[in-house]
Tab-separated table of N, CA and C in Angstrom:
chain	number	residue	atom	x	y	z
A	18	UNK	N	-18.746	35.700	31.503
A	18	UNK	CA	-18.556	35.180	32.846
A	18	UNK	C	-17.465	34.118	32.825
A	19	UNK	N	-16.298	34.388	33.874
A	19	UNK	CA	-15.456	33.242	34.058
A	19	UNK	C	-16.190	31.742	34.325
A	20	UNK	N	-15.636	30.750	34.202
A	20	UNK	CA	-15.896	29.435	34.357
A	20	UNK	C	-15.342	29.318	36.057
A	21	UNK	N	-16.001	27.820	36.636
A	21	UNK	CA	-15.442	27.617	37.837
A	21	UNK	C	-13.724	27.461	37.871
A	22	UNK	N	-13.622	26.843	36.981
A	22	UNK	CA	-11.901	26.535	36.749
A	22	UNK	C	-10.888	27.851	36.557
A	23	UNK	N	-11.630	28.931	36.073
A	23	UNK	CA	-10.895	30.070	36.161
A	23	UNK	C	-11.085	30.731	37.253
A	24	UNK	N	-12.034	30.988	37.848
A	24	UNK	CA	-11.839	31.553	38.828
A	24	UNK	C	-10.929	30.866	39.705
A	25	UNK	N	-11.062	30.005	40.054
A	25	UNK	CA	-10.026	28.911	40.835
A	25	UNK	C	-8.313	29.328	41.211
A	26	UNK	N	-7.834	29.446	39.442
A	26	UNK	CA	-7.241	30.122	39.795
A	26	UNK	C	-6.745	31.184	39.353
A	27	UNK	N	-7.547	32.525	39.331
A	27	UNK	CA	-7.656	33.847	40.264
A	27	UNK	C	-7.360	33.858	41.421
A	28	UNK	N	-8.094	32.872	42.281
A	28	UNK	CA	-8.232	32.795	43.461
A	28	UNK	C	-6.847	32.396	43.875
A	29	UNK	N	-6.299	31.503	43.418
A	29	UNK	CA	-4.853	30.995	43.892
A	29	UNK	C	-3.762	32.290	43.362
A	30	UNK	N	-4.230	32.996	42.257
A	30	UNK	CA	-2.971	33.785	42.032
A	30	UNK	C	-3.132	35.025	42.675
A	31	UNK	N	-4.651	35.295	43.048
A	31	UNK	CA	-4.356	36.695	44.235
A	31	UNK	C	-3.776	36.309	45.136
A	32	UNK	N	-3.341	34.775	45.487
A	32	UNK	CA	-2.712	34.630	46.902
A	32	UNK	C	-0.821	35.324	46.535
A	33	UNK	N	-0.990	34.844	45.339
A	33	UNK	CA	0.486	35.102	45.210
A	33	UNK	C	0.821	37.164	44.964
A	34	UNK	N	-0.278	37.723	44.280
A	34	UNK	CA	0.414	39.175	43.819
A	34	UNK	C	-1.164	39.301	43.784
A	35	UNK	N	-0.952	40.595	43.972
A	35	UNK	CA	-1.949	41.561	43.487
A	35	UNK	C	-2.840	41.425	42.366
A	36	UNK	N	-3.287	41.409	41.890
A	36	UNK	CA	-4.350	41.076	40.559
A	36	UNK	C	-5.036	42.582	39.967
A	37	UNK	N	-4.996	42.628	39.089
A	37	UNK	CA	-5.420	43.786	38.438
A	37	UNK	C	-7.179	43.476	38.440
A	38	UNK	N	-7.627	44.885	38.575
A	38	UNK	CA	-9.050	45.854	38.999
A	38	UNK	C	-10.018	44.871	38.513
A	39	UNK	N	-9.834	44.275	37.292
A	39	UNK	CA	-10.730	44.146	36.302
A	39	UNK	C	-10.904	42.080	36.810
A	40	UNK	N	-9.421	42.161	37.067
A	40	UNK	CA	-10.049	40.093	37.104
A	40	UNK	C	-10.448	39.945	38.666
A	41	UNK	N	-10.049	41.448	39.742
A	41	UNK	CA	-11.169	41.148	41.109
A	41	UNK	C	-12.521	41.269	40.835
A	42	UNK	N	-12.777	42.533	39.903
A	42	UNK	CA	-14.051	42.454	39.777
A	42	UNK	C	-14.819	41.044	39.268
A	43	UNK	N	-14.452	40.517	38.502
A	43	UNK	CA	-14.717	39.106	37.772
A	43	UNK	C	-14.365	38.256	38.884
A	44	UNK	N	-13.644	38.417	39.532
A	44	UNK	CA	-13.374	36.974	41.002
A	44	UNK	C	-14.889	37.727	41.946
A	45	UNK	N	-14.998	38.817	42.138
A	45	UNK	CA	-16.250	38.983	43.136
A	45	UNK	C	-17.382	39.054	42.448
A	46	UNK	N	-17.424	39.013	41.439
A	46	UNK	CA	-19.088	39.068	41.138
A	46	UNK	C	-18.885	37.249	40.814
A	47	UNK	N	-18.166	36.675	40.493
A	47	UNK	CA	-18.834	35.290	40.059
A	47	UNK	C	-18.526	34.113	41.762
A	48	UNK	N	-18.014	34.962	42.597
A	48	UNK	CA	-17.856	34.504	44.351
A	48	UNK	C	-19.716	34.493	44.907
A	49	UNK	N	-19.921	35.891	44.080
A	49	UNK	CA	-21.424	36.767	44.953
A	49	UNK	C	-22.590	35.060	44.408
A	50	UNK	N	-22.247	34.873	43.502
A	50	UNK	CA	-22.922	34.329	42.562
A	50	UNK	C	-23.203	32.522	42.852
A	51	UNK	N	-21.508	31.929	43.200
A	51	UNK	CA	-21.181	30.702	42.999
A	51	UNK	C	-20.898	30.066	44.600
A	52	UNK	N	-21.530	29.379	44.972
A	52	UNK	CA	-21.546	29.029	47.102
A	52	UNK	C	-20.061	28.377	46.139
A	53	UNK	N	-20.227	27.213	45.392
A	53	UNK	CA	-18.846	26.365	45.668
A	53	UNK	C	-17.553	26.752	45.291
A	54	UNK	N	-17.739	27.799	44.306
A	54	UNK	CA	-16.534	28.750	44.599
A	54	UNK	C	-15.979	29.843	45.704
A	55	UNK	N	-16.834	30.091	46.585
A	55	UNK	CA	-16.504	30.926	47.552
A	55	UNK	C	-16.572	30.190	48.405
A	56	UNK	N	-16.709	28.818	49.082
A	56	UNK	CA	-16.304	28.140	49.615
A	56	UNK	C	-15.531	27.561	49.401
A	57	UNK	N	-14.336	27.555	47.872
A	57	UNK	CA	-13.493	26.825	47.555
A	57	UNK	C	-12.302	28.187	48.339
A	58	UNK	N	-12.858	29.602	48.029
A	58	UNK	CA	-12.116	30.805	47.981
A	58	UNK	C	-11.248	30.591	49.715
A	59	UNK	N	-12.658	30.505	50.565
A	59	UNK	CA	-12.526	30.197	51.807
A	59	UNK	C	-11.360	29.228	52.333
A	60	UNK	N	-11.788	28.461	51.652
A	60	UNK	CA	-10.675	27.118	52.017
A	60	UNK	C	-9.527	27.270	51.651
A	61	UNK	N	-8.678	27.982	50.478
A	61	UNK	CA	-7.626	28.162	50.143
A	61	UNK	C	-6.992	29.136	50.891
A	62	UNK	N	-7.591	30.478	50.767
A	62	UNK	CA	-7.270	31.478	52.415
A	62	UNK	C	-6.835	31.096	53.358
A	63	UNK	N	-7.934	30.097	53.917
A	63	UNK	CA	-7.481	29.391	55.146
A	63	UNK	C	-5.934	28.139	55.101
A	64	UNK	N	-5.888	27.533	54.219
A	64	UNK	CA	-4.580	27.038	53.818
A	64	UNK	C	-3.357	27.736	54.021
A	65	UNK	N	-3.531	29.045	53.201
A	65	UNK	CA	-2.374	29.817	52.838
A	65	UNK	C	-2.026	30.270	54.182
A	66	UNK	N	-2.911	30.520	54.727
A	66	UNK	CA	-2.651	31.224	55.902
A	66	UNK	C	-1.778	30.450	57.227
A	67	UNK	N	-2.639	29.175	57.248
A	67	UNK	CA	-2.151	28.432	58.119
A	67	UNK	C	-0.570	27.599	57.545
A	68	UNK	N	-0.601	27.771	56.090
A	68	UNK	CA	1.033	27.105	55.929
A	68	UNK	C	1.797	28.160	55.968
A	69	UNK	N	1.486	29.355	56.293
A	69	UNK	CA	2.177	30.498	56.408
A	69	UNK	C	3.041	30.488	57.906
A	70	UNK	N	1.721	30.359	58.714
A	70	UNK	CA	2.281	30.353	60.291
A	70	UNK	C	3.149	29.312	60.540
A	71	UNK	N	2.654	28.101	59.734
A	71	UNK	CA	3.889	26.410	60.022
A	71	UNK	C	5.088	27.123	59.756
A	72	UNK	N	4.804	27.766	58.270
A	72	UNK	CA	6.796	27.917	58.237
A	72	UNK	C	7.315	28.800	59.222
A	73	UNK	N	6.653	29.798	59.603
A	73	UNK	CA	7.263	30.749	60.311
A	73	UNK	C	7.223	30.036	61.694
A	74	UNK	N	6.611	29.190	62.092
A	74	UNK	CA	7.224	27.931	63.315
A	74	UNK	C	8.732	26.939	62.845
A	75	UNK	N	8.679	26.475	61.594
A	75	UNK	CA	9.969	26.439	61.158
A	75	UNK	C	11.114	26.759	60.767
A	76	UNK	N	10.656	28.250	60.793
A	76	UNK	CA	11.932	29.318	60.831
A	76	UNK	C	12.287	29.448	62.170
A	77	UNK	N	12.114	29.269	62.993
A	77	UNK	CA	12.277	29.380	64.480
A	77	UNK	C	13.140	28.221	64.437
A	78	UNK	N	13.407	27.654	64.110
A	78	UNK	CA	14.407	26.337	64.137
A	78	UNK	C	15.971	26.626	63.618
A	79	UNK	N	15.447	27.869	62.413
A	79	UNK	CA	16.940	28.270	62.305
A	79	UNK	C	17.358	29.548	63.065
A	80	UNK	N	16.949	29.760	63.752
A	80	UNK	CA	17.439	30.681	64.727
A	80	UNK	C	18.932	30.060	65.857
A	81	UNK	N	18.937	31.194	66.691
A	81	UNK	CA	20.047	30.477	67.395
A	81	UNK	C	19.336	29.458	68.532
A	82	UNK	N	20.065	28.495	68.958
A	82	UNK	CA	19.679	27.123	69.094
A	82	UNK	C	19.211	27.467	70.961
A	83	UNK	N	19.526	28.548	71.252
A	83	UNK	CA	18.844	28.940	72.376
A	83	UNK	C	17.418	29.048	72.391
A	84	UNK	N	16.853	29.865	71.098
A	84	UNK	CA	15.591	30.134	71.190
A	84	UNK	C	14.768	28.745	70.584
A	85	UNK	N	14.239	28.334	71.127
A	85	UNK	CA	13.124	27.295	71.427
A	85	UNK	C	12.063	27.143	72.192
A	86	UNK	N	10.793	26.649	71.045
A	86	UNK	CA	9.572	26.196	72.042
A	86	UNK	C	10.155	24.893	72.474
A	87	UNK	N	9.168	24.868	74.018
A	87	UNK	CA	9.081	23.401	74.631
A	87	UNK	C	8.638	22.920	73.460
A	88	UNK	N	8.581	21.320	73.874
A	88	UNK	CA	7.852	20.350	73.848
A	88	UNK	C	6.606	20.440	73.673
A	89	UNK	N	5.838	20.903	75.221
A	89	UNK	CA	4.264	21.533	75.288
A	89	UNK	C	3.939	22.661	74.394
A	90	UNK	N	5.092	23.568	74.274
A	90	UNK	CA	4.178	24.567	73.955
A	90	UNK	C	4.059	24.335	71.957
A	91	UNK	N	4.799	23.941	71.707
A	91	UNK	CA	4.622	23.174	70.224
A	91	UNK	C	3.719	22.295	70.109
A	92	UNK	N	3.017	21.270	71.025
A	92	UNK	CA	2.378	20.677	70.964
A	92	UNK	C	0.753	21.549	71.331
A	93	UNK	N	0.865	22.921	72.109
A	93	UNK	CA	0.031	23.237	72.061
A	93	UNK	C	-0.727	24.049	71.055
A	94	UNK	N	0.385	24.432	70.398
A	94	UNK	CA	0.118	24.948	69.019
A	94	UNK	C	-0.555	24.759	68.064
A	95	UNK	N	-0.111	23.061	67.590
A	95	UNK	CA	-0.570	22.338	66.843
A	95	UNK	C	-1.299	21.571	66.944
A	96	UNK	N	-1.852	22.070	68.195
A	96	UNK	CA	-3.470	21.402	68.772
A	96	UNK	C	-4.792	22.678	68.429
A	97	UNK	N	-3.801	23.846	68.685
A	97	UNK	CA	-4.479	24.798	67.979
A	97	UNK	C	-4.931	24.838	66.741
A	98	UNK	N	-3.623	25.030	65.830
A	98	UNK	CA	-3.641	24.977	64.981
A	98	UNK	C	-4.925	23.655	64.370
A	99	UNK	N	-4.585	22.758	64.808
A	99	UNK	CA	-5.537	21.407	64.215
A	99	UNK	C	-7.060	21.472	64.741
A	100	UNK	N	-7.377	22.430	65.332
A	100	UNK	CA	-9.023	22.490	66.291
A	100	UNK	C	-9.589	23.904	65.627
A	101	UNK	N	-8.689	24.494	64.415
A	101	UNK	CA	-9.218	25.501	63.886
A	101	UNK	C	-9.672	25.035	62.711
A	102	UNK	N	-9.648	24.201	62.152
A	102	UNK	CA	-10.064	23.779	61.182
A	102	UNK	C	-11.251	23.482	60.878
């Protein structure tokens, strides 16, 4: 059985690539097993995800200087964004 520290990161490197058959199986049976690792699993998901959408709000900045959110609607975003948490 992996340790908490390995699974950890499993968990961070499936964010990056694919992971071979054998270390998901070992990330889901010791998830089925461990609340504070699958609540650690949870929380990193949710990270990745949400610094995913920031940048792609900051790629919108290098676009052409026409396309822009308001004011509001950036601010409504990141009211979103901050009430999902």
């Amino acid at each position: 059985m992996l340790s908490c520290k390995d699974i950890s990161q499993l968990v961070s490197e499936s964010l990056d690539h694919r992971i071979s058959w054998w270390k998901r199986l070992n990330l889901w049976m010791h998830l089925s097993m461990c609340r504070l690792c699958s609540r650690f699993r949870k929380d990193i998901v949710h990270l990745h995800h949400e610094s995913h959408l920031l940048s792609q709000l900051a790629d919108l900045d290098d676009l052409e200087p026409n396309i822009k959110l308001s004011a509001e609607s950036r601010e409504r975003i990141i009211q979103k964004l901050n009430s999902s948490q």
